[in-house]
Amino acid sequence: MLVFNDKTPVMKYLKEWLKLNYTSSSYDDYLNRVERQFQPVFTGIRMCDIKPIHCRKILSQVGGTSQSNIDKTWEILRGFLKAALIDEMIAKNPLEGIKKPKGSKGSHRPFTKKEMEVLENAFKRAMDKSLPSRHDHRHALIFALTYGCGLRPGEARALAWTNIKLNEKSTKNEKSTLTVSCAVKKDSQTIGEPKSEAGYRTIPVPDWLVTY
């Protein structure tokens, strides 16, 4: 039986709160965030000892990053402290009076031409078995597929040869393609259907990737 009171370690309460508030599909992502951002600050701290300085330390880690990143950290911090107040684990909410940091807009940008050349050359070297000093990486092909075809990692992992159509010599004007019709689910690691109709699509394969 789990027993919680104001002397309970913060991380013990926080991880239990996560289990109760997030589904299996998103739990791992939020747990990873908690372990990276919250655990270094809250290790050795009891619920009754949480101060505003702890909240500011956590938020300082994400200040200036993407708004999405800030929103997720804020969601966890605000949510578990609100629950702790209701559960009488803390006498006062230490987040009170602290503002959510502002995120940077447009943090995502396309690769530059130079960056694309560097990446594509690296993929070619990694997958070229004829090179004596081959930079062998077991995930080289899956990285190349996610980059070259814009696949999500789960979609790349679920690909089979039946999903791929390489162009014949007699049809040089026809692009090689691959068809996305399934993906590996993060929570169960099983292959299932895409989340929406938009997930079913046919994608052209770049020539440099077809070669390898």
Coordinates of C-alpha atoms in Angstrom, one line a residue:
M1 CA 0.0 0.0 0.0
L2 CA 1.3 3.4 -1.0
V3 CA 1.5 6.0 1.8
F4 CA 1.9 9.6 1.0
N5 CA 2.3 12.6 3.3
D6 CA 4.1 15.9 3.4
K7 CA 7.4 14.0 4.2
T8 CA 7.1 11.9 1.0
P9 CA 10.0 12.4 -1.5
V10 CA 8.9 14.7 -4.3
M11 CA 9.9 12.2 -7.1
K12 CA 7.9 9.4 -5.5
Y13 CA 4.7 11.5 -5.5
L14 CA 5.4 13.0 -8.9
K15 CA 5.9 9.6 -10.6
E16 CA 2.7 8.3 -9.1
W17 CA 0.9 11.4 -10.2
L18 CA 2.2 10.8 -13.8
K19 CA 0.8 7.2 -13.8
L20 CA -2.6 8.4 -12.8
N21 CA -2.8 11.2 -15.3
Y22 CA -1.2 10.0 -18.5
T23 CA -2.1 7.2 -20.8
S24 CA 0.4 4.5 -21.8
S25 CA 1.0 6.1 -25.2
S26 CA 2.2 9.4 -23.6
Y27 CA 3.4 8.2 -20.2
D28 CA 6.9 7.2 -21.4
D29 CA 7.5 10.6 -23.0
Y30 CA 6.4 12.5 -19.9
L31 CA 8.4 10.2 -17.6
N32 CA 11.5 10.8 -19.7
R33 CA 10.9 14.6 -19.4
V34 CA 10.5 14.3 -15.6
E35 CA 13.7 12.3 -15.2
R36 CA 15.7 14.8 -17.3
Q37 CA 14.3 18.1 -16.0
F38 CA 12.7 17.4 -12.6
Q39 CA 14.8 14.7 -11.0
P40 CA 18.1 16.7 -10.8
V41 CA 16.2 19.4 -9.0
F42 CA 14.0 17.4 -6.7
T43 CA 16.3 14.5 -5.7
G44 CA 16.5 14.4 -1.9
I45 CA 13.7 17.0 -1.5
R46 CA 10.5 16.2 0.4
M47 CA 7.1 17.5 -0.5
C48 CA 7.0 19.9 2.5
D49 CA 10.3 21.3 1.4
I50 CA 9.4 22.4 -2.2
K51 CA 10.2 26.1 -2.6
P52 CA 9.6 28.6 -5.5
I53 CA 13.4 28.4 -6.2
H54 CA 12.9 24.7 -7.2
C55 CA 10.2 25.7 -9.7
R56 CA 12.3 28.5 -11.2
K57 CA 15.3 26.1 -11.6
I58 CA 13.1 23.7 -13.6
L59 CA 11.6 26.4 -15.8
S60 CA 15.1 27.9 -16.4
Q61 CA 16.0 24.7 -18.3
V62 CA 13.3 25.3 -20.9
G63 CA 13.3 29.1 -21.1
G64 CA 13.9 30.3 -24.7
T65 CA 13.2 26.8 -26.2
S66 CA 10.2 26.0 -28.4
Q67 CA 6.8 26.9 -27.0
S68 CA 5.7 23.3 -27.2
N69 CA 8.6 22.2 -25.0
I70 CA 7.8 24.9 -22.4
D71 CA 4.1 24.0 -22.4
K72 CA 4.8 20.4 -21.6
T73 CA 7.1 21.1 -18.7
W74 CA 4.7 23.8 -17.4
E75 CA 1.8 21.3 -17.7
I76 CA 3.6 18.8 -15.5
L77 CA 4.8 21.3 -12.9
R78 CA 1.5 23.1 -12.6
G79 CA -0.5 19.8 -12.6
F80 CA 1.3 17.9 -10.0
L81 CA 1.6 20.9 -7.6
K82 CA -2.1 21.6 -7.9
A83 CA -2.8 17.9 -7.1
A84 CA -0.3 18.1 -4.2
L85 CA -2.2 21.1 -2.7
I86 CA -5.6 19.2 -3.0
D87 CA -4.0 16.1 -1.4
E88 CA -2.7 18.3 1.4
M89 CA 0.9 17.3 0.6
I90 CA 1.9 21.0 0.6
A91 CA 0.5 24.0 2.5
K92 CA 1.0 26.5 -0.3
N93 CA 1.6 26.2 -4.1
P94 CA 5.2 27.3 -4.7
L95 CA 4.4 28.0 -8.3
E96 CA 2.1 30.8 -7.3
G97 CA 3.3 34.2 -8.7
I98 CA 5.8 32.5 -11.2
K99 CA 5.1 33.2 -14.8
K100 CA 5.5 30.6 -17.6
P101 CA 8.6 31.3 -19.7
K102 CA 8.1 32.6 -23.2
G103 CA 9.1 30.3 -26.0
S104 CA 10.9 31.1 -29.2
K105 CA 8.8 31.0 -32.3
G106 CA 10.0 29.4 -35.5
S107 CA 12.5 27.1 -33.8
H108 CA 12.0 24.5 -36.5
R109 CA 13.8 25.3 -39.8
P110 CA 14.6 23.4 -42.9
F111 CA 18.1 22.0 -43.5
T112 CA 20.4 24.2 -45.5
K113 CA 21.8 23.0 -48.8
K114 CA 25.2 22.4 -47.1
E115 CA 23.6 20.5 -44.2
M116 CA 21.7 18.3 -46.7
E117 CA 24.9 17.5 -48.6
V118 CA 26.8 16.5 -45.4
L119 CA 23.9 14.3 -44.2
E120 CA 23.5 12.5 -47.6
N121 CA 27.2 11.9 -47.9
A122 CA 27.3 10.5 -44.4
F123 CA 24.4 8.1 -45.2
K124 CA 26.1 7.0 -48.4
R125 CA 29.4 6.2 -46.5
A126 CA 27.5 4.4 -43.8
M127 CA 25.7 2.1 -46.2
D128 CA 28.5 1.6 -48.8
K129 CA 29.9 -1.9 -48.1
S130 CA 32.6 -1.4 -50.7
L131 CA 34.4 1.2 -48.6
P132 CA 37.3 -0.3 -46.6
S133 CA 36.9 2.2 -43.8
R134 CA 33.1 2.0 -43.8
H135 CA 31.4 3.9 -41.0
D136 CA 29.1 1.0 -40.2
H137 CA 26.0 2.0 -38.1
R138 CA 23.2 -0.5 -37.6
H139 CA 20.6 2.2 -37.8
A140 CA 22.0 4.0 -40.9
L141 CA 19.2 2.9 -43.2
I142 CA 16.4 3.8 -40.8
F143 CA 18.0 7.3 -40.3
A144 CA 18.3 7.7 -44.1
L145 CA 14.6 6.7 -44.5
T146 CA 13.3 9.2 -41.9
Y147 CA 15.4 12.0 -43.5
G148 CA 15.1 11.1 -47.2
C149 CA 11.4 10.2 -47.2
G150 CA 10.1 12.3 -44.2
L151 CA 9.0 9.1 -42.3
R152 CA 8.3 9.0 -38.6
P153 CA 10.6 6.5 -36.8
G154 CA 7.7 4.1 -36.2
E155 CA 6.8 4.2 -39.9
A156 CA 10.3 3.5 -41.0
R157 CA 10.6 0.5 -38.5
A158 CA 7.3 -1.0 -39.9
L159 CA 8.4 -0.9 -43.6
A160 CA 8.5 -4.1 -45.5
W161 CA 9.8 -4.8 -49.1
T162 CA 6.2 -5.1 -50.2
N163 CA 5.8 -1.3 -49.4
I164 CA 8.7 -0.4 -51.7
K165 CA 8.5 0.0 -55.5
L166 CA 11.8 0.6 -57.2
N167 CA 11.6 2.1 -60.7
E168 CA 12.6 -0.2 -63.7
K169 CA 15.2 0.8 -66.3
S170 CA 12.5 1.0 -68.9
T171 CA 10.6 3.6 -66.9
K172 CA 13.3 6.1 -66.0
N173 CA 10.9 8.9 -65.7
E174 CA 8.9 7.1 -63.0
K175 CA 10.1 7.8 -59.5
S176 CA 10.7 5.0 -57.0
T177 CA 8.1 5.1 -54.2
L178 CA 7.3 3.6 -50.9
T179 CA 3.8 3.2 -49.4
V180 CA 3.1 4.0 -45.8
S181 CA 0.3 1.8 -44.4
C182 CA 1.4 0.9 -40.9
A183 CA 3.6 2.0 -38.0
V184 CA 5.2 0.6 -34.9
K185 CA 3.2 1.8 -31.9
K186 CA 5.3 3.4 -29.1
D187 CA 3.4 2.0 -26.2
S188 CA 3.1 -1.7 -27.2
Q189 CA 5.9 -1.9 -29.8
T190 CA 3.5 -3.7 -32.1
I191 CA 2.7 -2.9 -35.8
G192 CA -0.6 -1.2 -36.3
E193 CA -2.5 1.1 -38.6
P194 CA -1.7 4.8 -38.9
K195 CA -3.6 7.1 -36.5
S196 CA -5.5 8.8 -39.3
E197 CA -6.3 8.6 -43.0
A198 CA -3.6 11.1 -43.7
G199 CA -1.1 8.5 -42.4
Y200 CA -1.7 6.4 -45.5
R201 CA 0.4 7.9 -48.3
T202 CA 2.8 7.2 -51.1
I203 CA 6.2 8.9 -50.9
P204 CA 8.8 9.3 -53.7
V205 CA 12.2 7.9 -52.8
P206 CA 15.2 10.1 -53.6
D207 CA 17.7 8.8 -56.1
W208 CA 20.6 8.8 -53.7
L209 CA 18.7 6.5 -51.4
V210 CA 17.5 4.1 -54.1
T211 CA 21.2 3.5 -55.0
Y212 CA 21.9 2.2 -51.5

